[in-house]
mmCIF file of C-alpha atoms and ligand atoms in Angstrom:
data_model
loop_
_atom_site.group_PDB
_atom_site.id
_atom_site.type_symbol
_atom_site.label_atom_id
_atom_site.label_comp_id
_atom_site.label_asym_id
_atom_site.label_seq_id
_atom_site.Cartn_x
_atom_site.Cartn_y
_atom_site.Cartn_z
ATOM 1 C CA UNK A 1383 -0.022 -0.002 -0.025
ATOM 2 C CA UNK A 1384 1.122 3.640 -0.545
ATOM 3 C CA UNK A 1385 -0.852 6.750 -0.175
ATOM 4 C CA UNK A 1386 -0.732 9.522 -2.526
ATOM 5 C CA UNK A 1387 -0.671 13.311 -1.666
ATOM 6 C CA UNK A 1388 -4.288 14.054 -2.242
ATOM 7 C CA UNK A 1389 -5.113 17.789 -3.248
ATOM 8 C CA UNK A 1390 -8.749 17.059 -4.037
ATOM 9 C CA UNK A 1391 -11.112 19.844 -3.245
ATOM 10 C CA UNK A 1392 -13.756 17.592 -1.448
ATOM 11 C CA UNK A 1393 -13.999 14.904 -0.573
ATOM 12 C CA UNK A 1394 -10.635 15.554 0.572
ATOM 13 C CA UNK A 1395 -7.761 13.635 2.313
ATOM 14 C CA UNK A 1396 -8.380 12.238 5.808
ATOM 15 C CA UNK A 1397 -5.790 11.877 8.542
ATOM 16 C CA UNK A 1398 -4.075 8.371 8.047
ATOM 17 C CA UNK A 1399 -4.363 7.660 11.842
ATOM 18 C CA UNK A 1400 -8.110 8.144 11.463
ATOM 19 C CA UNK A 1401 -8.344 5.807 8.597
ATOM 20 C CA UNK A 1402 -6.268 3.242 10.646
ATOM 21 C CA UNK A 1403 -8.379 3.489 13.594
ATOM 22 C CA UNK A 1404 -11.706 3.128 11.524
ATOM 23 C CA UNK A 1405 -10.098 -0.010 10.027
ATOM 24 C CA UNK A 1406 -9.036 -1.397 13.366
ATOM 25 C CA UNK A 1407 -12.661 -0.941 14.830
ATOM 26 C CA UNK A 1408 -14.390 -2.056 11.531
ATOM 27 C CA UNK A 1409 -15.609 -5.405 12.684
ATOM 28 C CA UNK A 1410 -16.131 -4.861 16.374
ATOM 29 C CA UNK A 1411 -17.064 -1.249 17.592
ATOM 30 C CA UNK A 1412 -16.517 -0.703 21.302
ATOM 31 C CA UNK A 1413 -17.009 -4.237 22.252
ATOM 32 C CA UNK A 1414 -20.435 -4.504 20.617
ATOM 33 C CA UNK A 1415 -19.349 -7.301 18.179
ATOM 34 C CA UNK A 1416 -20.853 -5.102 15.288
ATOM 35 C CA UNK A 1417 -19.406 -2.400 13.222
ATOM 36 C CA UNK A 1418 -20.532 1.200 13.811
ATOM 37 C CA UNK A 1419 -22.553 0.843 10.731
ATOM 38 C CA UNK A 1420 -24.584 -1.951 12.153
ATOM 39 C CA UNK A 1421 -25.331 -0.663 15.560
ATOM 40 C CA UNK A 1422 -28.824 1.158 16.320
ATOM 41 C CA UNK A 1423 -28.749 4.811 16.365
ATOM 42 C CA UNK A 1424 -30.704 4.540 19.493
ATOM 43 C CA UNK A 1425 -28.006 2.512 21.226
ATOM 44 C CA UNK A 1426 -26.068 3.884 24.163
ATOM 45 C CA UNK A 1427 -22.834 3.291 22.159
ATOM 46 C CA UNK A 1428 -24.145 5.464 19.287
ATOM 47 C CA UNK A 1429 -25.523 8.086 21.463
ATOM 48 C CA UNK A 1430 -22.184 8.392 23.221
ATOM 49 C CA UNK A 1431 -20.329 8.897 20.179
ATOM 50 C CA UNK A 1432 -22.803 11.532 18.803
ATOM 51 C CA UNK A 1433 -22.479 13.479 22.032
ATOM 52 C CA UNK A 1434 -18.737 13.099 22.279
ATOM 53 C CA UNK A 1435 -18.356 14.328 18.527
ATOM 54 C CA UNK A 1436 -20.549 17.409 19.535
ATOM 55 C CA UNK A 1437 -18.629 17.940 22.766
ATOM 56 C CA UNK A 1438 -15.359 17.869 20.937
ATOM 57 C CA UNK A 1439 -16.544 20.491 18.347
ATOM 58 C CA UNK A 1440 -17.635 22.649 20.984
ATOM 59 C CA UNK A 1441 -14.352 22.280 22.829
ATOM 60 C CA UNK A 1442 -12.218 22.915 19.548
ATOM 61 C CA UNK A 1443 -14.107 25.867 18.583
ATOM 62 C CA UNK A 1444 -14.901 27.335 22.021
ATOM 63 C CA UNK A 1445 -18.644 27.098 21.158
ATOM 64 C CA UNK A 1446 -20.599 29.057 23.862
ATOM 65 C CA UNK A 1447 -23.360 27.335 25.881
ATOM 66 C CA UNK A 1448 -26.237 29.131 24.005
ATOM 67 C CA UNK A 1449 -25.473 27.342 20.676
ATOM 68 C CA UNK A 1450 -26.653 24.045 19.531
ATOM 69 C CA UNK A 1451 -24.621 21.612 17.494
ATOM 70 C CA UNK A 1452 -26.561 19.512 14.798
ATOM 71 C CA UNK A 1453 -25.570 16.896 12.381
ATOM 72 C CA UNK A 1454 -27.782 16.773 9.384
ATOM 73 C CA UNK A 1455 -27.839 15.250 5.832
ATOM 74 C CA UNK A 1456 -28.448 16.843 2.371
ATOM 75 C CA UNK A 1457 -25.046 18.545 2.302
ATOM 76 C CA UNK A 1458 -24.060 22.375 2.585
ATOM 77 C CA UNK A 1459 -26.433 22.545 -0.514
ATOM 78 C CA UNK A 1460 -29.539 21.855 1.474
ATOM 79 C CA UNK A 1461 -28.638 24.565 3.944
ATOM 80 C CA UNK A 1462 -28.849 27.027 1.106
ATOM 81 C CA UNK A 1463 -32.558 26.277 1.127
ATOM 82 C CA UNK A 1464 -32.966 25.678 4.967
ATOM 83 C CA UNK A 1465 -31.358 28.761 6.130
ATOM 84 C CA UNK A 1466 -33.943 30.945 4.356
ATOM 85 C CA UNK A 1467 -36.743 28.649 5.199
ATOM 86 C CA UNK A 1468 -35.966 28.887 8.923
ATOM 87 C CA UNK A 1469 -34.390 32.177 9.423
ATOM 88 C CA UNK A 1470 -36.171 34.611 6.921
ATOM 89 C CA UNK A 1471 -39.749 35.230 8.049
ATOM 90 C CA UNK A 1472 -42.262 35.604 5.161
ATOM 91 C CA UNK A 1473 -41.906 38.952 3.343
ATOM 92 C CA UNK A 1474 -38.546 39.588 4.815
ATOM 93 C CA UNK A 1475 -35.240 39.927 2.814
ATOM 94 C CA UNK A 1476 -31.731 38.426 3.519
ATOM 95 C CA UNK A 1477 -28.372 39.938 2.320
ATOM 96 C CA UNK A 1478 -25.779 37.616 0.631
ATOM 97 C CA UNK A 1479 -22.170 38.754 -0.058
ATOM 98 C CA UNK A 1480 -21.644 37.481 -3.481
ATOM 99 C CA UNK A 1481 -18.001 36.391 -3.617
ATOM 100 C CA UNK A 1482 -17.897 33.372 -5.991
ATOM 101 C CA UNK A 1483 -19.518 30.282 -7.163
ATOM 102 C CA UNK A 1484 -20.686 29.008 -3.844
ATOM 103 C CA UNK A 1485 -22.075 32.223 -2.629
ATOM 104 C CA UNK A 1486 -23.956 32.408 -5.944
ATOM 105 C CA UNK A 1487 -25.406 28.968 -5.400
ATOM 106 C CA UNK A 1488 -26.578 29.983 -2.006
ATOM 107 C CA UNK A 1489 -28.261 32.986 -3.560
ATOM 108 C CA UNK A 1490 -29.963 31.075 -6.166
ATOM 109 C CA UNK A 1491 -31.570 28.767 -3.707
ATOM 110 C CA UNK A 1492 -32.549 31.662 -1.415
ATOM 111 C CA UNK A 1493 -34.230 33.504 -4.412
ATOM 112 C CA UNK A 1494 -36.620 30.632 -5.001
ATOM 113 C CA UNK A 1495 -38.090 31.092 -1.591
ATOM 114 C CA UNK A 1496 -38.213 34.649 -1.151
ATOM 115 C CA UNK A 1497 -36.364 38.111 -1.299
ATOM 116 C CA UNK A 1498 -32.599 38.231 -1.512
ATOM 117 C CA UNK A 1499 -30.161 41.204 -2.036
ATOM 118 C CA UNK A 1500 -26.745 40.136 -3.404
ATOM 119 C CA UNK A 1501 -24.348 42.683 -2.231
ATOM 120 C CA UNK A 1502 -20.732 43.353 -2.612
ATOM 121 C CA UNK A 1503 -20.380 41.320 -5.681
ATOM 122 C CA UNK A 1504 -16.842 41.065 -7.196
ATOM 123 C CA UNK A 1505 -18.063 39.270 -10.312
ATOM 124 C CA UNK A 1506 -16.777 42.062 -12.642
ATOM 125 C CA UNK A 1507 -13.326 41.285 -11.418
ATOM 126 C CA UNK A 1508 -14.003 37.678 -12.119
ATOM 127 C CA UNK A 1509 -14.047 36.790 -8.385
ATOM 128 C CA UNK A 1510 -10.422 37.245 -7.976
ATOM 129 C CA UNK A 1511 -10.942 39.293 -4.749
ATOM 130 C CA UNK A 1512 -13.190 39.740 -1.834
ATOM 131 C CA UNK A 1513 -15.125 43.006 -1.419
ATOM 132 C CA UNK A 1514 -13.644 45.791 0.630
ATOM 133 C CA UNK A 1515 -15.696 47.016 3.540
ATOM 134 C CA UNK A 1516 -16.717 50.169 1.708
ATOM 135 C CA UNK A 1517 -18.196 48.081 -1.128
ATOM 136 C CA UNK A 1518 -20.741 46.509 1.141
ATOM 137 C CA UNK A 1519 -24.097 48.169 1.409
ATOM 138 C CA UNK A 1520 -26.037 46.361 4.183
ATOM 139 C CA UNK A 1521 -29.722 46.395 4.478
ATOM 140 C CA UNK A 1522 -30.255 47.188 8.233
ATOM 141 C CA UNK A 1523 -33.605 45.312 8.121
ATOM 142 C CA UNK A 1524 -32.172 42.091 6.545
ATOM 143 C CA UNK A 1525 -33.354 38.910 8.344
ATOM 144 C CA UNK A 1526 -29.720 37.830 8.202
ATOM 145 C CA UNK A 1527 -26.334 38.595 6.472
ATOM 146 C CA UNK A 1528 -24.897 35.422 4.724
ATOM 147 C CA UNK A 1529 -21.268 35.066 3.576
ATOM 148 C CA UNK A 1530 -19.065 32.274 2.398
ATOM 149 C CA UNK A 1531 -15.949 32.126 4.542
ATOM 150 C CA UNK A 1532 -13.952 30.388 1.968
ATOM 151 C CA UNK A 1533 -14.711 30.159 -1.732
ATOM 152 C CA UNK A 1534 -13.572 26.738 -2.646
ATOM 153 C CA UNK A 1535 -13.566 27.180 -6.476
ATOM 154 C CA UNK A 1536 -12.093 30.601 -6.831
ATOM 155 C CA UNK A 1537 -9.722 30.234 -3.729
ATOM 156 C CA UNK A 1538 -10.639 33.348 -1.783
ATOM 157 C CA UNK A 1539 -10.944 33.328 2.037
ATOM 158 C CA UNK A 1540 -12.223 35.988 4.523
ATOM 159 C CA UNK A 1541 -9.272 36.818 6.887
ATOM 160 C CA UNK A 1542 -11.959 38.001 9.384
ATOM 161 C CA UNK A 1543 -15.712 38.066 9.398
ATOM 162 C CA UNK A 1544 -17.472 40.922 7.563
ATOM 163 C CA UNK A 1545 -19.040 43.460 10.004
ATOM 164 C CA UNK A 1546 -22.470 43.976 9.157
ATOM 165 C CA UNK A 1547 -25.249 45.832 11.111
ATOM 166 C CA UNK A 1548 -24.964 44.617 14.777
ATOM 167 C CA UNK A 1549 -28.413 43.308 15.250
ATOM 168 C CA UNK A 1550 -28.370 41.563 11.736
ATOM 169 C CA UNK A 1551 -27.644 37.756 12.464
ATOM 170 C CA UNK A 1552 -24.524 36.595 10.580
ATOM 171 C CA UNK A 1553 -24.875 33.203 8.770
ATOM 172 C CA UNK A 1554 -21.877 31.616 7.299
ATOM 173 C CA UNK A 1555 -21.061 28.801 4.971
ATOM 174 C CA UNK A 1556 -17.842 27.373 6.354
ATOM 175 C CA UNK A 1557 -17.839 24.276 4.188
ATOM 176 C CA UNK A 1558 -14.243 24.651 3.096
ATOM 177 C CA UNK A 1559 -12.511 26.169 6.122
ATOM 178 C CA UNK A 1560 -14.323 24.948 9.187
ATOM 179 C CA UNK A 1561 -11.940 24.214 12.137
ATOM 180 C CA UNK A 1562 -8.993 25.281 10.128
ATOM 181 C CA UNK A 1563 -8.212 28.208 12.575
ATOM 182 C CA UNK A 1564 -9.762 29.689 15.815
ATOM 183 C CA UNK A 1565 -12.865 31.690 15.337
ATOM 184 C CA UNK A 1566 -15.057 33.756 17.675
ATOM 185 C CA UNK A 1567 -18.413 31.662 17.386
ATOM 186 C CA UNK A 1568 -20.231 34.562 19.384
ATOM 187 C CA UNK A 1569 -20.058 36.760 16.299
ATOM 188 C CA UNK A 1570 -22.120 34.268 14.319
ATOM 189 C CA UNK A 1571 -25.841 33.312 14.445
ATOM 190 C CA UNK A 1572 -25.252 30.215 12.549
ATOM 191 C CA UNK A 1573 -22.391 28.277 10.826
ATOM 192 C CA UNK A 1574 -22.878 25.353 8.684
ATOM 193 C CA UNK A 1575 -20.526 23.042 6.797
ATOM 194 C CA UNK A 1576 -20.410 19.833 4.908
ATOM 195 C CA UNK A 1577 -17.949 17.640 6.594
ATOM 196 C CA UNK A 1578 -16.169 16.339 3.451
ATOM 197 C CA UNK A 1579 -13.350 18.761 3.389
ATOM 198 C CA UNK A 1580 -11.999 19.628 6.749
ATOM 199 C CA UNK A 1581 -13.837 17.260 9.201
ATOM 200 C CA UNK A 1582 -14.559 13.938 7.706
ATOM 201 C CA UNK A 1583 -16.116 12.105 4.831
ATOM 202 C CA UNK A 1584 -19.324 13.225 2.925
ATOM 203 C CA UNK A 1585 -22.789 12.425 4.149
ATOM 204 C CA UNK A 1586 -23.053 14.637 7.220
ATOM 205 C CA UNK A 1587 -23.325 18.339 7.453
ATOM 206 C CA UNK A 1588 -22.529 20.325 10.718
ATOM 207 C CA UNK A 1589 -24.547 23.101 11.853
ATOM 208 C CA UNK A 1590 -23.817 25.510 14.884
ATOM 209 C CA UNK A 1591 -26.819 27.649 15.715
ATOM 210 C CA UNK A 1592 -27.493 30.105 18.398
ATOM 211 C CA UNK A 1593 -30.525 29.151 20.571
ATOM 212 C CA UNK A 1594 -32.637 32.247 20.189
ATOM 213 C CA UNK A 1595 -32.837 31.837 16.323
ATOM 214 C CA UNK A 1596 -34.790 28.430 17.203
ATOM 215 C CA UNK A 1597 -37.586 30.309 18.840
ATOM 216 C CA UNK A 1598 -38.588 32.285 15.697
ATOM 217 C CA UNK A 1599 -38.593 29.539 13.171
ATOM 218 C CA UNK A 1600 -41.785 29.598 11.272
ATOM 219 C CA UNK A 1601 -44.276 26.829 12.298
ATOM 220 C CA UNK A 1602 -45.243 23.940 10.069
ATOM 221 C CA UNK A 1603 -41.853 23.378 8.314
ATOM 222 C CA UNK A 1604 -41.256 19.748 7.296
ATOM 223 C CA UNK A 1605 -39.565 18.232 10.264
ATOM 224 C CA UNK A 1606 -36.357 17.303 8.500
ATOM 225 C CA UNK A 1607 -36.098 20.841 7.287
ATOM 226 C CA UNK A 1608 -36.697 22.300 10.825
ATOM 227 C CA UNK A 1609 -33.798 23.442 12.793
ATOM 228 C CA UNK A 1610 -35.824 23.538 15.997
ATOM 229 C CA UNK A 1611 -37.141 19.980 15.432
ATOM 230 C CA UNK A 1612 -33.736 18.526 14.616
ATOM 231 C CA UNK A 1613 -32.302 20.183 17.745
ATOM 232 C CA UNK A 1614 -35.163 18.961 19.992
ATOM 233 C CA UNK A 1615 -34.312 15.371 18.977
ATOM 234 C CA UNK A 1616 -30.467 15.856 19.300
ATOM 235 C CA UNK A 1617 -30.127 15.111 15.477
ATOM 236 C CA UNK A 1618 -31.983 11.872 15.895
ATOM 237 C CA UNK A 1619 -35.429 12.404 14.502
ATOM 238 C CA UNK A 1620 -34.702 9.847 11.953
ATOM 239 C CA UNK A 1621 -31.715 7.534 11.246
ATOM 240 C CA UNK A 1622 -28.597 9.531 11.101
ATOM 241 C CA UNK A 1623 -25.627 9.074 8.819
ATOM 242 C CA UNK A 1624 -23.968 7.098 11.508
ATOM 243 C CA UNK A 1625 -20.692 6.010 9.989
ATOM 244 C CA UNK A 1626 -20.125 9.659 8.700
ATOM 245 C CA UNK A 1627 -20.875 11.010 12.102
ATOM 246 C CA UNK A 1628 -18.418 8.518 13.713
ATOM 247 C CA UNK A 1629 -15.591 9.423 11.206
ATOM 248 C CA UNK A 1630 -16.179 13.152 12.058
ATOM 249 C CA UNK A 1631 -15.883 12.146 15.698
ATOM 250 C CA UNK A 1632 -12.388 10.337 14.846
ATOM 251 C CA UNK A 1633 -11.272 13.383 12.868
ATOM 252 C CA UNK A 1634 -12.253 15.792 15.864
ATOM 253 C CA UNK A 1635 -10.316 13.646 18.179
ATOM 254 C CA UNK A 1636 -7.312 13.856 15.793
ATOM 255 C CA UNK A 1637 -7.439 17.541 15.672
ATOM 256 C CA UNK A 1638 -7.671 17.735 19.558
ATOM 257 C CA UNK A 1639 -4.561 15.532 19.822
ATOM 258 C CA UNK A 1640 -2.643 17.701 17.168
ATOM 259 C CA UNK A 1641 -2.877 21.087 18.837
ATOM 260 C CA UNK A 1642 -6.574 21.859 18.260
ATOM 261 C CA UNK A 1643 -7.576 24.633 15.833
ATOM 262 C CA UNK A 1644 -4.327 26.477 16.771
ATOM 263 C CA UNK A 1645 -2.429 23.655 15.496
ATOM 264 C CA UNK A 1646 -4.425 23.421 12.383
ATOM 265 C CA UNK A 1647 -3.899 26.978 11.765
ATOM 266 C CA UNK A 1648 -0.195 26.848 12.215
ATOM 267 C CA UNK A 1649 0.082 23.892 9.848
ATOM 268 C CA UNK A 1650 -2.532 25.464 7.386
ATOM 269 C CA UNK A 1651 -0.512 28.800 7.244
ATOM 270 C CA UNK A 1652 2.705 26.714 6.551
ATOM 271 C CA UNK A 1653 1.325 24.840 3.860
ATOM 272 C CA UNK A 1654 -0.226 27.698 2.078
ATOM 273 C CA UNK A 1655 2.974 29.809 2.417
ATOM 274 C CA UNK A 1656 5.090 26.813 0.772
ATOM 275 C CA UNK A 1657 2.581 26.886 -2.389
ATOM 276 C CA UNK A 1658 2.199 30.777 -2.537
ATOM 277 C CA UNK A 1659 5.974 31.326 -2.277
ATOM 278 C CA UNK A 1660 6.364 28.936 -5.013
ATOM 279 C CA UNK A 1661 3.916 31.147 -7.214
ATOM 280 C CA UNK A 1662 5.358 34.371 -6.136
ATOM 281 C CA UNK A 1663 8.873 33.335 -6.671
ATOM 282 C CA UNK A 1664 8.366 32.134 -10.161
ATOM 283 C CA UNK A 1665 8.765 35.383 -11.878
ATOM 284 C CA UNK A 1666 5.292 35.149 -13.431
ATOM 285 C CA UNK A 1667 5.490 31.524 -14.819
ATOM 286 C CA UNK A 1668 2.794 30.799 -12.136
ATOM 287 C CA UNK A 1669 0.050 33.358 -11.670
ATOM 288 C CA UNK A 1670 -2.305 33.139 -8.713
ATOM 289 C CA UNK A 1671 -6.012 33.624 -9.385
ATOM 290 C CA UNK A 1672 -6.807 35.251 -6.230
ATOM 291 C CA UNK A 1673 -5.393 38.626 -5.392
ATOM 292 C CA UNK A 1674 -2.969 38.407 -2.562
ATOM 293 C CA UNK A 1675 -5.122 40.036 0.118
ATOM 294 C CA UNK A 1676 -8.029 37.705 -0.570
ATOM 295 C CA UNK A 1677 -5.941 34.563 -1.064
ATOM 296 C CA UNK A 1678 -7.238 31.220 0.626
ATOM 297 C CA UNK A 1679 -5.153 29.026 2.828
ATOM 298 C CA UNK A 1680 -7.402 26.086 1.791
ATOM 299 C CA UNK A 1681 -7.572 26.294 -2.009
ATOM 300 C CA UNK A 1682 -4.548 27.762 -3.692
ATOM 301 C CA UNK A 1683 -5.703 28.477 -7.500
ATOM 302 C CA UNK A 1684 -3.196 29.226 -10.065
ATOM 303 C CA UNK A 1685 -2.472 29.408 -13.882
ATOM 304 C CA UNK A 1686 0.445 28.404 -16.026
ATOM 305 C CA UNK A 1687 1.513 30.183 -19.298
ATOM 306 C CA UNK A 1688 -0.577 28.072 -21.406
ATOM 307 C CA UNK A 1689 -3.429 25.425 -21.162
ATOM 308 C CA UNK A 1690 -1.145 22.941 -22.745
ATOM 309 C CA UNK A 1691 1.310 23.390 -19.887
ATOM 310 C CA UNK A 1692 -1.338 23.105 -17.456
ATOM 311 C CA UNK A 1693 -2.333 19.745 -18.767
ATOM 312 C CA UNK A 1694 1.218 18.587 -18.680
ATOM 313 C CA UNK A 1695 1.593 19.766 -15.170
ATOM 314 C CA UNK A 1696 -1.366 17.809 -13.934
ATOM 315 C CA UNK A 1697 -0.200 14.683 -15.732
ATOM 316 C CA UNK A 1698 3.370 14.810 -14.550
ATOM 317 C CA UNK A 1699 2.258 15.633 -11.086
ATOM 318 C CA UNK A 1700 0.107 12.705 -11.004
ATOM 319 C CA UNK A 1701 2.919 10.521 -12.069
ATOM 320 C CA UNK A 1702 4.840 11.793 -8.754
ATOM 321 C CA UNK A 1703 1.800 10.793 -6.839
ATOM 322 C CA UNK A 1704 0.471 14.497 -6.439
ATOM 323 C CA UNK A 1705 -3.273 13.851 -7.056
ATOM 324 C CA UNK A 1706 -6.325 16.300 -7.708
ATOM 325 C CA UNK A 1707 -4.622 19.324 -8.836
ATOM 326 C CA UNK A 1708 -6.793 20.085 -11.831
ATOM 327 C CA UNK A 1709 -8.710 23.283 -11.225
ATOM 328 C CA UNK A 1710 -12.430 23.794 -11.605
ATOM 329 C CA UNK A 1711 -13.497 24.254 -15.096
ATOM 330 C CA UNK A 1712 -14.999 27.815 -14.310
ATOM 331 C CA UNK A 1713 -11.685 29.239 -13.301
ATOM 332 C CA UNK A 1714 -9.274 26.873 -15.217
ATOM 333 C CA UNK A 1715 -5.784 26.183 -14.404
ATOM 334 C CA UNK A 1716 -4.725 24.404 -11.098
ATOM 335 C CA UNK A 1717 -6.065 24.141 -7.528
ATOM 336 C CA UNK A 1718 -4.208 22.781 -4.635
ATOM 337 C CA UNK A 1719 -6.549 22.049 -1.736
ATOM 338 C CA UNK A 1720 -4.746 21.869 1.468
ATOM 339 C CA UNK A 1721 -7.420 21.077 3.993
ATOM 340 C CA UNK A 1722 -6.718 20.243 7.772
ATOM 341 C CA UNK A 1723 -5.666 16.646 7.305
ATOM 342 C CA UNK A 1724 -3.290 17.479 4.272
ATOM 343 C CA UNK A 1725 0.260 16.902 5.521
ATOM 344 C CA UNK A 1726 2.862 19.740 5.164
ATOM 345 C CA UNK A 1727 5.160 17.239 3.406
ATOM 346 C CA UNK A 1728 2.676 17.245 0.629
ATOM 347 C CA UNK A 1729 2.734 20.975 0.242
ATOM 348 C CA UNK A 1730 6.539 20.871 0.188
ATOM 349 C CA UNK A 1731 6.611 18.203 -2.441
ATOM 350 C CA UNK A 1732 4.364 20.329 -4.502
ATOM 351 C CA UNK A 1733 6.478 23.441 -4.211
ATOM 352 C CA UNK A 1734 9.546 21.432 -5.276
ATOM 353 C CA UNK A 1735 7.586 19.843 -8.201
ATOM 354 C CA UNK A 1736 6.521 23.497 -9.260
ATOM 355 C CA UNK A 1737 10.233 24.534 -9.200
ATOM 356 C CA UNK A 1738 11.303 21.653 -11.127
ATOM 357 C CA UNK A 1739 8.500 21.978 -13.862
ATOM 358 C CA UNK A 1740 9.385 25.536 -14.342
ATOM 359 C CA UNK A 1741 13.151 24.742 -14.725
ATOM 360 C CA UNK A 1742 12.369 22.204 -17.554
ATOM 361 C CA UNK A 1743 9.343 24.055 -19.133
ATOM 362 C CA UNK A 1744 9.826 27.756 -18.300
HETATM 363 N N1 PMP B 3265 -20.317 25.652 -0.103
HETATM 364 C C1 PMP B 3265 -18.990 25.520 -0.226
HETATM 365 C C2 PMP B 3265 -18.202 26.583 0.109
HETATM 366 C C3 PMP B 3265 -18.449 24.342 -0.887
HETATM 367 O O1 PMP B 3265 -17.248 24.180 -1.052
HETATM 368 C C4 PMP B 3265 -19.307 23.139 -1.269
HETATM 369 C C5 PMP B 3265 -18.855 21.970 -1.885
HETATM 370 N N2 PMP B 3265 -17.757 21.933 -2.783
HETATM 371 C C6 PMP B 3265 -20.718 23.390 -1.038
HETATM 372 C C7 PMP B 3265 -21.176 24.493 -0.343
HETATM 373 C C8 PMP B 3265 -21.832 22.406 -1.413
HETATM 374 O O2 PMP B 3265 -21.422 21.425 -0.459
HETATM 375 P P1 PMP B 3265 -22.280 19.865 -0.505
HETATM 376 O O3 PMP B 3265 -21.706 19.177 -1.697
HETATM 377 O O4 PMP B 3265 -21.902 19.326 0.880
HETATM 378 O O5 PMP B 3265 -23.699 20.175 -0.724
#
């Protein structure tokens, strides 16, 4: 067996130690004589692992006591619809900061169900940067303000939360940078994230929601689309994605054992610096898509002098076991995703490969 350096944008690489533990526990989870996939979601063993995962996320992100942690299905894409269904009363409007492909996807869903204002769009700059504070014209009556903390496709990341009107709840799609650095959860009303990039496999989505928002949810929402109902059942209204939640639990323990989100932040900064330095030191052979002030630590997007060279780069990188570097078709070029579990040696290997590729082809 030999593992590659997996730069895939999601599902992404998982910690080897986590995969090994899952393998070791596969046939007999916690002395049950069953795999975790075979036990009842009403069993004490499952409830314990769900509550432990929730407690570990709370500890890692210092989530205050007045927030609930939920595990749901449907991906972050379902949250594009659920957030407006739950948090935007009939007739009200919500503000969405339009920073790239995923913010746009969120706007599209929210528009089907009610009024949205897309603000601060940087589309005319081809989403190469995030908006400046002065470009954001907030609606003081908005039901909430939504932003995408990391644009996975364009490779843009907010260094700090946008500061909207104080009383407008802040809602964040953190799918591609959750638990990658410390954040002040008390600034947010709700955070949601598909697990499959920074926290585990696909199949489960994490929601962190402030208690008081649960009280104003419209009545008569279908139960699986109702945050209050999901909170009341502790994410156990129906059969949850047990194996995915178990894997998230293992990743959270791994993060705790590896310096918490501070440790993640240190490693993530080191990895991103290795690749951005390779771009910046190339004399223009490699060109970053994102402007430097908006660069993502999670997804490094860049171009080469021609599409032909880009194809060659991907192919030769694969031969050196650097996998998943092809960029999204809407941006083109290359994308190196460097999520929490991606090792520093992988970023170093990519930087070396980039230098060598330029030496031969530059
Ligand atoms: N938001 C962001 C920022 C994403 O990167 C993605 C997935 N790439 C999504 C939402 C959609 O997530 P899912 O596939 O879990 O619906």
